[in-house]
Short mmCIF file of C-alpha atoms and ligand atoms in Angstrom, two decimals:
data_model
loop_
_atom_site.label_atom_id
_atom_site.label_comp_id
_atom_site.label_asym_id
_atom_site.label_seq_id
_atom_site.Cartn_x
_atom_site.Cartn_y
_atom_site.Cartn_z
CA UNK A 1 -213.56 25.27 -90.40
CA UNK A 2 -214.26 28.47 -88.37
CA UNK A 3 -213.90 30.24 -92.08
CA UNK A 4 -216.24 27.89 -93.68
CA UNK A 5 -218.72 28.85 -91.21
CA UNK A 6 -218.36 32.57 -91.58
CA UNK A 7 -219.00 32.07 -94.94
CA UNK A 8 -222.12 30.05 -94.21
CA UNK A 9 -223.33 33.43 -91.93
CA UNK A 10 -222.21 35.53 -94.47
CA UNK A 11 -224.71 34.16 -96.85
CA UNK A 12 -227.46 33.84 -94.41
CA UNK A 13 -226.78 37.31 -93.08
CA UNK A 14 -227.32 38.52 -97.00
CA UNK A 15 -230.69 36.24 -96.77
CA UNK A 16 -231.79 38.81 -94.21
CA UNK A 17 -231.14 41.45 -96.37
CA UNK A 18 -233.64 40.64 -99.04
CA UNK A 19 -236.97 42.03 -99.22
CA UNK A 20 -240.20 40.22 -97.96
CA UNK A 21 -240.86 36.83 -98.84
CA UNK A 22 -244.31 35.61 -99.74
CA UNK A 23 -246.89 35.06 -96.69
CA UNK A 24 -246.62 31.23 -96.63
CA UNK A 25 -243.47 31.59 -95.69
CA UNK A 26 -241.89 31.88 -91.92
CA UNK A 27 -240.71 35.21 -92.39
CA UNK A 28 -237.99 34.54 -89.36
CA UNK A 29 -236.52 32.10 -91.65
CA UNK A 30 -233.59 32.70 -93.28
CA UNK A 31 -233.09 30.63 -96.34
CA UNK A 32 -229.60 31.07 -98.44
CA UNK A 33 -229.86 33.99 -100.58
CA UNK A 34 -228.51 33.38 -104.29
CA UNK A 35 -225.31 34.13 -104.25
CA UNK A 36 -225.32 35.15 -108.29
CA UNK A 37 -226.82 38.57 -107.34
CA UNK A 38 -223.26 39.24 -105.26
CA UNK A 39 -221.01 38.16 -108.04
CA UNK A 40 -220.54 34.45 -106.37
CA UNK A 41 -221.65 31.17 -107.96
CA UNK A 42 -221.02 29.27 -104.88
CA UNK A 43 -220.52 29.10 -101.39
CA UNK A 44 -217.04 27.92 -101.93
CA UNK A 45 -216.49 31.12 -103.83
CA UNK A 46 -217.58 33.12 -100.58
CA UNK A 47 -215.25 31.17 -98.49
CA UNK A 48 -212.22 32.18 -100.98
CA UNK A 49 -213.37 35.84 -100.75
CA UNK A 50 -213.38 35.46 -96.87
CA UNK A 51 -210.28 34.11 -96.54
CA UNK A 52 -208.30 36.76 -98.91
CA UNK A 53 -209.70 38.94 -97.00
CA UNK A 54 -209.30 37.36 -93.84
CA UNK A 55 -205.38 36.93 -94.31
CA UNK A 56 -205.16 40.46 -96.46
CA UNK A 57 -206.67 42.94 -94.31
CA UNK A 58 -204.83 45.29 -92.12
CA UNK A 59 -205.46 45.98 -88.52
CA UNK A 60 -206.28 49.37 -88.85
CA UNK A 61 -204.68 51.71 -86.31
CA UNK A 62 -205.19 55.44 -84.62
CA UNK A 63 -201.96 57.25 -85.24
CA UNK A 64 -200.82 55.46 -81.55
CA UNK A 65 -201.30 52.41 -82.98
CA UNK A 66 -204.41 51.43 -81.11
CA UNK A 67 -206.46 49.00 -83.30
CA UNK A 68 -209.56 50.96 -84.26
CA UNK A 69 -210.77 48.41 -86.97
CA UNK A 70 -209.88 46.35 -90.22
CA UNK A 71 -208.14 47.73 -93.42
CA UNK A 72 -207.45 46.30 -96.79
CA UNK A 73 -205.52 47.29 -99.53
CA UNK A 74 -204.50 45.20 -102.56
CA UNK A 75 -201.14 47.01 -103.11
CA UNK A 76 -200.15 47.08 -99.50
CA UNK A 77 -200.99 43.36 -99.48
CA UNK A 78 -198.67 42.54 -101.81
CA UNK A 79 -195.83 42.78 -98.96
CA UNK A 80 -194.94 39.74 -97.57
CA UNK A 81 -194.13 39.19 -93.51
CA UNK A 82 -190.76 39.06 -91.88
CA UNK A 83 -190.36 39.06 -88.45
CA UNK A 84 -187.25 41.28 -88.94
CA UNK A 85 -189.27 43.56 -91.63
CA UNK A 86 -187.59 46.51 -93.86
CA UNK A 87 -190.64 48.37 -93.84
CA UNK A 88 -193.58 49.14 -91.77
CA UNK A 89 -197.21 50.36 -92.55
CA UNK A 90 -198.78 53.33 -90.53
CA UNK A 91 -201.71 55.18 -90.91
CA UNK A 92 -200.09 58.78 -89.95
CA UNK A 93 -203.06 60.56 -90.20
CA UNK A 94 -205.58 58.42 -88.14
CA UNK A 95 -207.32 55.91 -90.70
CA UNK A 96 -207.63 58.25 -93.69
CA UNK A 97 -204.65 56.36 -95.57
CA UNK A 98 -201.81 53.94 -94.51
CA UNK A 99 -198.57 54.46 -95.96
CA UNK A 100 -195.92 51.98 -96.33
CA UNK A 101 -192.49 53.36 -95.02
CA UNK A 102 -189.19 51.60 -95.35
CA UNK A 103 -187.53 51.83 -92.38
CA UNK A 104 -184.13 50.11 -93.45
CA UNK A 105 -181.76 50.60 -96.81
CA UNK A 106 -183.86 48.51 -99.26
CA UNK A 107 -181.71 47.52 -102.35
CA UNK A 108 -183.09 47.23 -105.76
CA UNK A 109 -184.69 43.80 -106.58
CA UNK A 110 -184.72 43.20 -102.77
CA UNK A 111 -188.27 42.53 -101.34
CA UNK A 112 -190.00 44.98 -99.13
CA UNK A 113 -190.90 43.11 -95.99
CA UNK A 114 -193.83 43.85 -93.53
CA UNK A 115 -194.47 42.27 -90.22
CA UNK A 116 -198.24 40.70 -89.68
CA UNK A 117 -197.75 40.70 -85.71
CA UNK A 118 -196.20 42.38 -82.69
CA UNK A 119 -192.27 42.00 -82.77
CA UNK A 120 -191.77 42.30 -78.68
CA UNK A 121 -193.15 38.77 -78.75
CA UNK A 122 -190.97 35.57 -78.56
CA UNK A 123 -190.83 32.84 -81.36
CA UNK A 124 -193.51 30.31 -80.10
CA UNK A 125 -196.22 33.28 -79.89
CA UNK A 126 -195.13 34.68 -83.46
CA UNK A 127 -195.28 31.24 -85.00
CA UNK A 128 -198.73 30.84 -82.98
CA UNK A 129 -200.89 34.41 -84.00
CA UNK A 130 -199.04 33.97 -87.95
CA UNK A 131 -200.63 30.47 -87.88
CA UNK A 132 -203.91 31.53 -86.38
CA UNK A 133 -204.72 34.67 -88.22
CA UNK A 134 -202.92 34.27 -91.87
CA UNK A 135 -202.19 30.50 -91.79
CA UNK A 136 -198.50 29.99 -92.44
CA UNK A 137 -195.38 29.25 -90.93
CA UNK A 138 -192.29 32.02 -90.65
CA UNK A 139 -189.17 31.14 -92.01
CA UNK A 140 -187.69 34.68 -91.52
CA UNK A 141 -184.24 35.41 -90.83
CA UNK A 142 -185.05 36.02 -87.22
CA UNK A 143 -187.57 32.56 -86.79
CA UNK A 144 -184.54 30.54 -88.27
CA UNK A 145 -182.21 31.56 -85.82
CA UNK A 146 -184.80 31.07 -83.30
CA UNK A 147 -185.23 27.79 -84.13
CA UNK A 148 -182.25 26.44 -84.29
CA UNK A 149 -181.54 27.69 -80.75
CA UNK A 150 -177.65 28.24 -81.92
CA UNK A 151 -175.87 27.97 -78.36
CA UNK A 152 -174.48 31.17 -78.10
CA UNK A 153 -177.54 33.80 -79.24
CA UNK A 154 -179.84 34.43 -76.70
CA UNK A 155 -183.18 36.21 -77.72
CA UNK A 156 -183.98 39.42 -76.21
CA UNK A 157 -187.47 38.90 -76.23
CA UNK A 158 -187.33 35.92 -73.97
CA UNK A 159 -184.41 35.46 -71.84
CA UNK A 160 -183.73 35.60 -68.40
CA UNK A 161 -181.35 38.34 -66.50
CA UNK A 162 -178.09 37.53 -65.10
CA UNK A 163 -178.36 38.52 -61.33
CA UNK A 164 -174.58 39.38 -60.24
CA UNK A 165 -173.67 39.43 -63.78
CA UNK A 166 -169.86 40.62 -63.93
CA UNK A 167 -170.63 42.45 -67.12
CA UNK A 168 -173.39 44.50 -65.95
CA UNK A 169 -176.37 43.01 -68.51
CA UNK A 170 -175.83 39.61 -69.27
CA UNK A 171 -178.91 37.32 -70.18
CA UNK A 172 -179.50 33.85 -70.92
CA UNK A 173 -182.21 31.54 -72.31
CA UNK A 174 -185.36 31.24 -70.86
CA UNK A 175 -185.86 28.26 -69.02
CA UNK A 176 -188.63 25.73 -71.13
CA UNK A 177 -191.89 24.61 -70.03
CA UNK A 178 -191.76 21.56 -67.80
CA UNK A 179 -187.78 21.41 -67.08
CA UNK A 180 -186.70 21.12 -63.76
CA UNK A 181 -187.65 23.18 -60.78
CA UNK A 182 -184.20 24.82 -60.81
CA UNK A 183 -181.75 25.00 -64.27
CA UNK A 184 -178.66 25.90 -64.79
CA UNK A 185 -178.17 28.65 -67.46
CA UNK A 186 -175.13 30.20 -69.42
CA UNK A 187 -174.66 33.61 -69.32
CA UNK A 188 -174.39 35.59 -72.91
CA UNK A 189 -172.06 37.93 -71.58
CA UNK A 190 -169.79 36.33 -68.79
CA UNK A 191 -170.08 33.02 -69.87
CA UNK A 192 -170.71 31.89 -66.22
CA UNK A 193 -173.55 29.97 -65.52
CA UNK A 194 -176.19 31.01 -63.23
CA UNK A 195 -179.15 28.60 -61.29
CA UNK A 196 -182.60 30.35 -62.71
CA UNK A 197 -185.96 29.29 -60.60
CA UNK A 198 -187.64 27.84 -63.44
CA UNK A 199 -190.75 27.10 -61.61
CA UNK A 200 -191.37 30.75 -60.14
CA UNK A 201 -189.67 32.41 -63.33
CA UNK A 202 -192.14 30.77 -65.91
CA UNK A 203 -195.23 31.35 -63.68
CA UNK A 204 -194.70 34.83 -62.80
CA UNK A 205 -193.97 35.08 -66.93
CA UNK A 206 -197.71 33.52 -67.49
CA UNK A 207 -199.13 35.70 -64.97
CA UNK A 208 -197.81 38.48 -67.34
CA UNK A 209 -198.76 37.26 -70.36
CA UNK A 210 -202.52 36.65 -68.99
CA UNK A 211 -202.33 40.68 -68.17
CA UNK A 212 -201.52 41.18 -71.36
CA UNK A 213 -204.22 38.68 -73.06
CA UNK A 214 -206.94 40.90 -71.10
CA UNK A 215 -205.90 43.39 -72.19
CA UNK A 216 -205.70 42.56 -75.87
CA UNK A 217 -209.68 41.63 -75.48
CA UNK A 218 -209.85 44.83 -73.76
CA UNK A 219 -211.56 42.99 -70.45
CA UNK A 220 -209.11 45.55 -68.10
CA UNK A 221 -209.54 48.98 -67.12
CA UNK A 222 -207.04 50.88 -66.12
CA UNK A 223 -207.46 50.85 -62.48
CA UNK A 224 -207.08 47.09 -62.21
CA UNK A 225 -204.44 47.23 -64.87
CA UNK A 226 -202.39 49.97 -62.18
CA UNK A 227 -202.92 47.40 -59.08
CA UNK A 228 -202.16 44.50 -61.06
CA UNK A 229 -198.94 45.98 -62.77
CA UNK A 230 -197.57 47.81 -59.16
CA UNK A 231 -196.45 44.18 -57.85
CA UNK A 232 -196.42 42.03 -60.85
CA UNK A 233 -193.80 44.30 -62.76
CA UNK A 234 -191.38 44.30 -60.08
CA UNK A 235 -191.54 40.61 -59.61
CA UNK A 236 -190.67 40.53 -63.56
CA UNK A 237 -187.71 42.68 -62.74
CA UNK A 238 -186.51 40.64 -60.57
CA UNK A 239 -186.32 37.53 -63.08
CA UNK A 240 -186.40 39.13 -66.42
CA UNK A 241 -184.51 42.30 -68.04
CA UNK A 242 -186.78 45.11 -69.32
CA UNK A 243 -186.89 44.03 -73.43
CA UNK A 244 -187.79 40.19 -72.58
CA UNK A 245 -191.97 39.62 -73.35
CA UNK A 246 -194.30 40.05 -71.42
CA UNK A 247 -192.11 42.57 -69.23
CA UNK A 248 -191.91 45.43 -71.96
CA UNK A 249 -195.24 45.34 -73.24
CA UNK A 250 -196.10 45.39 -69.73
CA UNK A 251 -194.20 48.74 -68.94
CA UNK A 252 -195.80 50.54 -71.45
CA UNK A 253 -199.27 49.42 -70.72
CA UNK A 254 -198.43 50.36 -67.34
CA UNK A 255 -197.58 53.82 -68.40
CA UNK A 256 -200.42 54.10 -70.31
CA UNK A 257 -202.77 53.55 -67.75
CA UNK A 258 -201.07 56.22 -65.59
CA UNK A 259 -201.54 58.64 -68.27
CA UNK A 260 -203.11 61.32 -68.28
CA UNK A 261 -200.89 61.58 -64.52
CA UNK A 262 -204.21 62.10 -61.77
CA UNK A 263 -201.63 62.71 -59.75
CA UNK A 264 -197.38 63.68 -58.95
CA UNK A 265 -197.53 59.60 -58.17
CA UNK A 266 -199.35 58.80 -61.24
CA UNK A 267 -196.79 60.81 -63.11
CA UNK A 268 -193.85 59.43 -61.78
CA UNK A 269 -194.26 55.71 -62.07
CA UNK A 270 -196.12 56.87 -65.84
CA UNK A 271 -192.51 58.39 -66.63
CA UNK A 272 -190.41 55.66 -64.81
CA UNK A 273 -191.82 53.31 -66.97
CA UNK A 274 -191.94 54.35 -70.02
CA UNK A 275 -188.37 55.30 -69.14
CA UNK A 276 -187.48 51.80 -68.81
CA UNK A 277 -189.60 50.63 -71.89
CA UNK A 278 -187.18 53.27 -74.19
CA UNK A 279 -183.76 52.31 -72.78
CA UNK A 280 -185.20 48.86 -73.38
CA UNK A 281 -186.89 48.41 -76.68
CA UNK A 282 -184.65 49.04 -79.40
CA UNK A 283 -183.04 45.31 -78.42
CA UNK A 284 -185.95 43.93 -80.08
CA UNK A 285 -187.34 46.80 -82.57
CA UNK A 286 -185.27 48.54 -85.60
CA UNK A 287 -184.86 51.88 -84.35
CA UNK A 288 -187.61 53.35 -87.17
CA UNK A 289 -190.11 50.85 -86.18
CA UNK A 290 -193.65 52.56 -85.36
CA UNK A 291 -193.40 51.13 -81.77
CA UNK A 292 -190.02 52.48 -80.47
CA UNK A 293 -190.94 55.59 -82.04
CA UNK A 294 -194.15 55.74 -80.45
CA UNK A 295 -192.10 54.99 -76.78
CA UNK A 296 -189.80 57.47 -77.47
CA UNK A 297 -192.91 59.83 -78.36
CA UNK A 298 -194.54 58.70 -75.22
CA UNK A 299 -191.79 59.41 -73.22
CA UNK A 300 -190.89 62.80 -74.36
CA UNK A 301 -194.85 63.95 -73.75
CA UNK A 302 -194.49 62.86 -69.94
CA UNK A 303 -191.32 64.53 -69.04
CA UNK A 304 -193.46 67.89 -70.76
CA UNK A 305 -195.62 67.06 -68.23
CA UNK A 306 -192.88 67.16 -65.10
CA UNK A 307 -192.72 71.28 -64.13
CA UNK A 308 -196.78 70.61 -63.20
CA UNK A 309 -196.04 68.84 -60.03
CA UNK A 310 -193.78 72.41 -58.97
CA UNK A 311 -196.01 75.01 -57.25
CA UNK A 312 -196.99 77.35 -59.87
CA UNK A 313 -195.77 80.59 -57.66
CA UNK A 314 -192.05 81.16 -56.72
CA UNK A 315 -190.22 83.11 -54.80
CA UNK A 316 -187.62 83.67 -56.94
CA UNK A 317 -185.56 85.25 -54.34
CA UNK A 318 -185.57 82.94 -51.93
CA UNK A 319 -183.07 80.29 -51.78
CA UNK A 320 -185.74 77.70 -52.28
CA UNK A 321 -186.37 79.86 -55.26
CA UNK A 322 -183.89 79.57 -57.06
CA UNK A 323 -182.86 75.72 -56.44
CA UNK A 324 -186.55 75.07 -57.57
CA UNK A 325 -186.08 77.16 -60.56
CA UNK A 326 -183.29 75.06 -61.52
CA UNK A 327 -185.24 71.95 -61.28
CA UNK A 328 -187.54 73.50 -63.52
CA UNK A 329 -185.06 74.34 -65.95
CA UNK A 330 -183.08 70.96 -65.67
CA UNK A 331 -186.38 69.02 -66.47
CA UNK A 332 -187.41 71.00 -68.99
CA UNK A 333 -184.22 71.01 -70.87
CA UNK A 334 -184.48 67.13 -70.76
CA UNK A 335 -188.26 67.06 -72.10
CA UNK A 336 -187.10 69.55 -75.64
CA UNK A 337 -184.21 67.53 -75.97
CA UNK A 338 -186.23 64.44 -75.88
CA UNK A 339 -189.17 66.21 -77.42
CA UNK A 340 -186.54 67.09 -80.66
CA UNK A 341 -185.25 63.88 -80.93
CA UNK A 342 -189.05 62.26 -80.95
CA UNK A 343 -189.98 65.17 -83.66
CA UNK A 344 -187.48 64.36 -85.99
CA UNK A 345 -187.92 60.26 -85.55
CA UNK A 346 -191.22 60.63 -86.22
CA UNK A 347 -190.81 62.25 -89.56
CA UNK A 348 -188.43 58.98 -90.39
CA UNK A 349 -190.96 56.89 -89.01
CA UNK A 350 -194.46 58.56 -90.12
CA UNK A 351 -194.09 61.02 -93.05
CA UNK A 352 -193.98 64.81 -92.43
CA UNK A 353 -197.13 66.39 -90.68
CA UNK A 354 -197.97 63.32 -89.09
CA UNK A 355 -200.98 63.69 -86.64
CA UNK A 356 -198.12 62.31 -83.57
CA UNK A 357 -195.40 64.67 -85.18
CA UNK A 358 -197.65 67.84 -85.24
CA UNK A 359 -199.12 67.26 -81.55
CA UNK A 360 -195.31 67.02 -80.38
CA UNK A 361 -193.87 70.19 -82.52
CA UNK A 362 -196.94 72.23 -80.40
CA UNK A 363 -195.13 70.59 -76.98
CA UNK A 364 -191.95 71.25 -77.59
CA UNK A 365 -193.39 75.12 -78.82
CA UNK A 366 -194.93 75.38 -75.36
CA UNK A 367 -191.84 74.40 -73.92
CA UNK A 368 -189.36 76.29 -75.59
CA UNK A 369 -191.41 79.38 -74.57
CA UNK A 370 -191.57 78.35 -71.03
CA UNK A 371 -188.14 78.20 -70.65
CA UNK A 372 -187.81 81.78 -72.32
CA UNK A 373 -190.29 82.90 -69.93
CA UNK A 374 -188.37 81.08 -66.67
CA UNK A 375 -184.98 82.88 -68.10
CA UNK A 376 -186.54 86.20 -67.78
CA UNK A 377 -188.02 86.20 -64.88
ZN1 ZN B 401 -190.35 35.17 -88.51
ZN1 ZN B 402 -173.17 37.23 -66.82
#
C-alpha cells in the first residue's frame, strides 16, 4: 500500500515538473502527468519500477559504513541474501563504486550470497527489516536453525550470560516475551541451569534496543548517546555477554561517540569499548565481514591515539623517565601490532588502496617512526 502511494506521488511530483498550464487552470493543481513521456503506460507500471527499485537498491555507505544514501546496480542485485552470506559489498573508495568481495571459499556453481541487513541482530529483527524493506521471508542456513530452536545451540546474538559459569563463558537462551518473572535456563557450556530475571533482563534489553532505534533515525547526539550508554551498558553486562544484540552494537556506538577522545576519559572508555566490541564480534560476524574489520580498524586507530594522554616532555633520566618511557613503548608496540593486523584485513576485506586501508598504513607510518624516535633518544 505504502508503495502504491509512492507511486501515486511519484507521478504527481512529475506533474509539477511540466511547464505552465493554460490560465484557466489552478496553476497549484497538480493533475497526473502522462506517464507515456517517461516510458510508462500506467500507473501500475510505476509501481513495478518502484518496487524493483525499492527491494534492489543498495544502502550506499562511506568507507565506515555510515549510510550516506541509496545505490543500485543491476549486476550487484543479482546476489541473493543469506543471513550467513559468502560475500559482502563495500564501497572502498567512499561511493565512487561498490565492489562485491567474497569473503569465504566460494565453489564453482555455488551461489554468491549477500546479506540485505545487519548480522549482530537476532532472528525476529532479521525476519522483521527483510520483510519490511524487500518483502520476503529468510530461509538461510542460519534462520533455519534459528527457528527450530534445536535445544542445544544457543544464538550469540541473543542469549543471556551464565553468571558463576564453571566454564568461564557459558550462555543460554534468551528468556521470551511474556514468560515468567523468573526462568530457569540451561547453560551451553556447563549444562547447569541458571534462574535468569526475565522481567529486568528483557526490559533493560528494550531500553537498548530503543538507543539503538534513535539512533538509526539519527534523533541522538553524541552527548546524550555518552550519558545514556555510561549506565545502560553496564546494566547489559551484567545480564548479557558482549556479542548478544543490542549490547554490541551498543559498544561500538558508544565508542564512536567518544571519538575523537575530548579528553584521557573520553579515550579510555572510547578504547575499552571498542576493546570489548573486537574480542566480541567475530561470534556473530565471519572474520572478513566489513563490520569486524571495521572494529578491528577502529580499535587499532584508538590505541594510536594512547601516548597523547603522556606529557609530551620527559625526563628521560629520571626514574619516572624511564618507567614512562616504557609505557610509551609498551602501548605503542600494541597499537602497530594491531595497526598491521587491521592493514592487512582490510586488504581481504576492501581491495588494495582502500580509503580505510590507506588512512591506517599513514598511522602505523607515524608510529613506527615514533618508536624509532623514542629508541634514540
Ligand atoms: Zn536468514
Ligand atoms: Zn555455565
Amino acid at each position: 500500500m505504502r508503495l502504491a502511494q509512492q507511486a501515486q506521488h511519484l507521478q504527481h511530483y512529475l506533474s509539477a515538473s511540466i511547464p505552465t498550464k493554460g490560465s484557466d487552470e489552478d496553476e497549484d493543481q497538480l493533475l497526473p502527468v502522462n506517464m507515456e513521456d517517461f516510458g510508462f503506460e500506467n500507473v501500475q507500471e510505476v509501481m513495478n519500477f518502484c518496487s524493483s527499485f525499492h527491494v534492489n537498491s543498495f544502502t550506499l555507505s562511506s568507507p565506515s559504513l555510515t549510510p550516506i544514501g541509496v545505490s543500485n546496480s543491476p549486476l550487484m542485485a543479482l546476489s541473493n541474501h543469506s543471513c550467513d552470506p559468502n560475500a559482502i559489498v563495500v564501497f572502498p573508495n567512499g561511493a565512487k563504486y561498490m565492489e562485491l568481495i567474497a569473503i569465504k571459499d566460494i565453489q564453482i556453481d555455488q551461489e554468491i550470497l549477500t546479506s540485505y541487513i545487519d548480522l549482530s541482530c537476532p532472528y525476529d529483527i532479521r525476519q522483521r527489516d527483510l520483510k519490511e524493506r524487500y518483502g520476503f521471508q529468510c530461509a538461510c542456513t542460519l534462520c533455519e536453525k534459528s527457528k527450530d530452536q534445536a535445544a542445544d545451540w544457543v544464538d550469540p546474538r541473543w542469549c543471556v550470560r551464565h553468571e558463576g559459569c564453571k566454564c568461564g563463558d557459558g550462555k543460554g537462551k534468551m528468556p521470551v516475551t511474556g514468560s515468567k518473572r523468573v526462568v530457569s535456563v540451561k547453560c551451553d557450556k556447563c549444562k547447569e541451569d541458571f534462574k535468569v530475571n526475565a522481567e529486568e533482563v528483557l526490559s533493560v534489553v528494550q531500553k537498548g534496543v530503543d538507543v539503538l532505534d534513535s539512533d538509526e533515525h539519527r534523533q541522538l547526539d553524541y552527548k546524550t548517546a555518552q550519558r545514556t550508554l555510561s549506565t545502560l551498558i553496564p546494566n547489559l553486562q551484567k545480564h548479557l555477554p558482549n556479542h548478544s544484540y543490542p549490547l554490541l552494537s551498543l559498544l561500538r556506538l558508544s565508542s564512536v561517540s567518544h571519538t575523537p577522545p575530548q579528553s584521557p576519559k573520553d579515550l579510555q572508555i572510547a578504547l575499552k569499548h571498542i576493546k570489548q566490541a573486537y574480542e566480541a564480534c567475530y561470534e556473530v560476524y565471519n572474520q572478513n565481514h566489513a563490520t569486524p574489520t571495521l572494529i578491528l580498524c577502529e580499535y587499532a586507530k584508538l590505541l594510536s591515539l594512547k601516548d597523547s594522554e603522556q606529557p609530551k616532555a620527559i625526563d628521560l633520566n629520571g626514574k619516572k623517565g624511564t618507567e614512562m618511557k616504557n609505557t610509551i613503548i609498551r602501548n605503542l608496540l600494541k597499537a602497530i601490532e594491531m595497526l598491521t593486523k587491521a592493514v592487512k584485513q582490510s586488504e581481504i576485506t576492501f581491495g588494495k588502496g582502500s580509503v580505510v586501508g590507506k588512512e591506517l598504513e599513514g598511522i602505523l607510518e607515524g608510529c613506527k617512526e615514533e618508536m624509532e624516535r623514542l629508541k634514540r633518544s
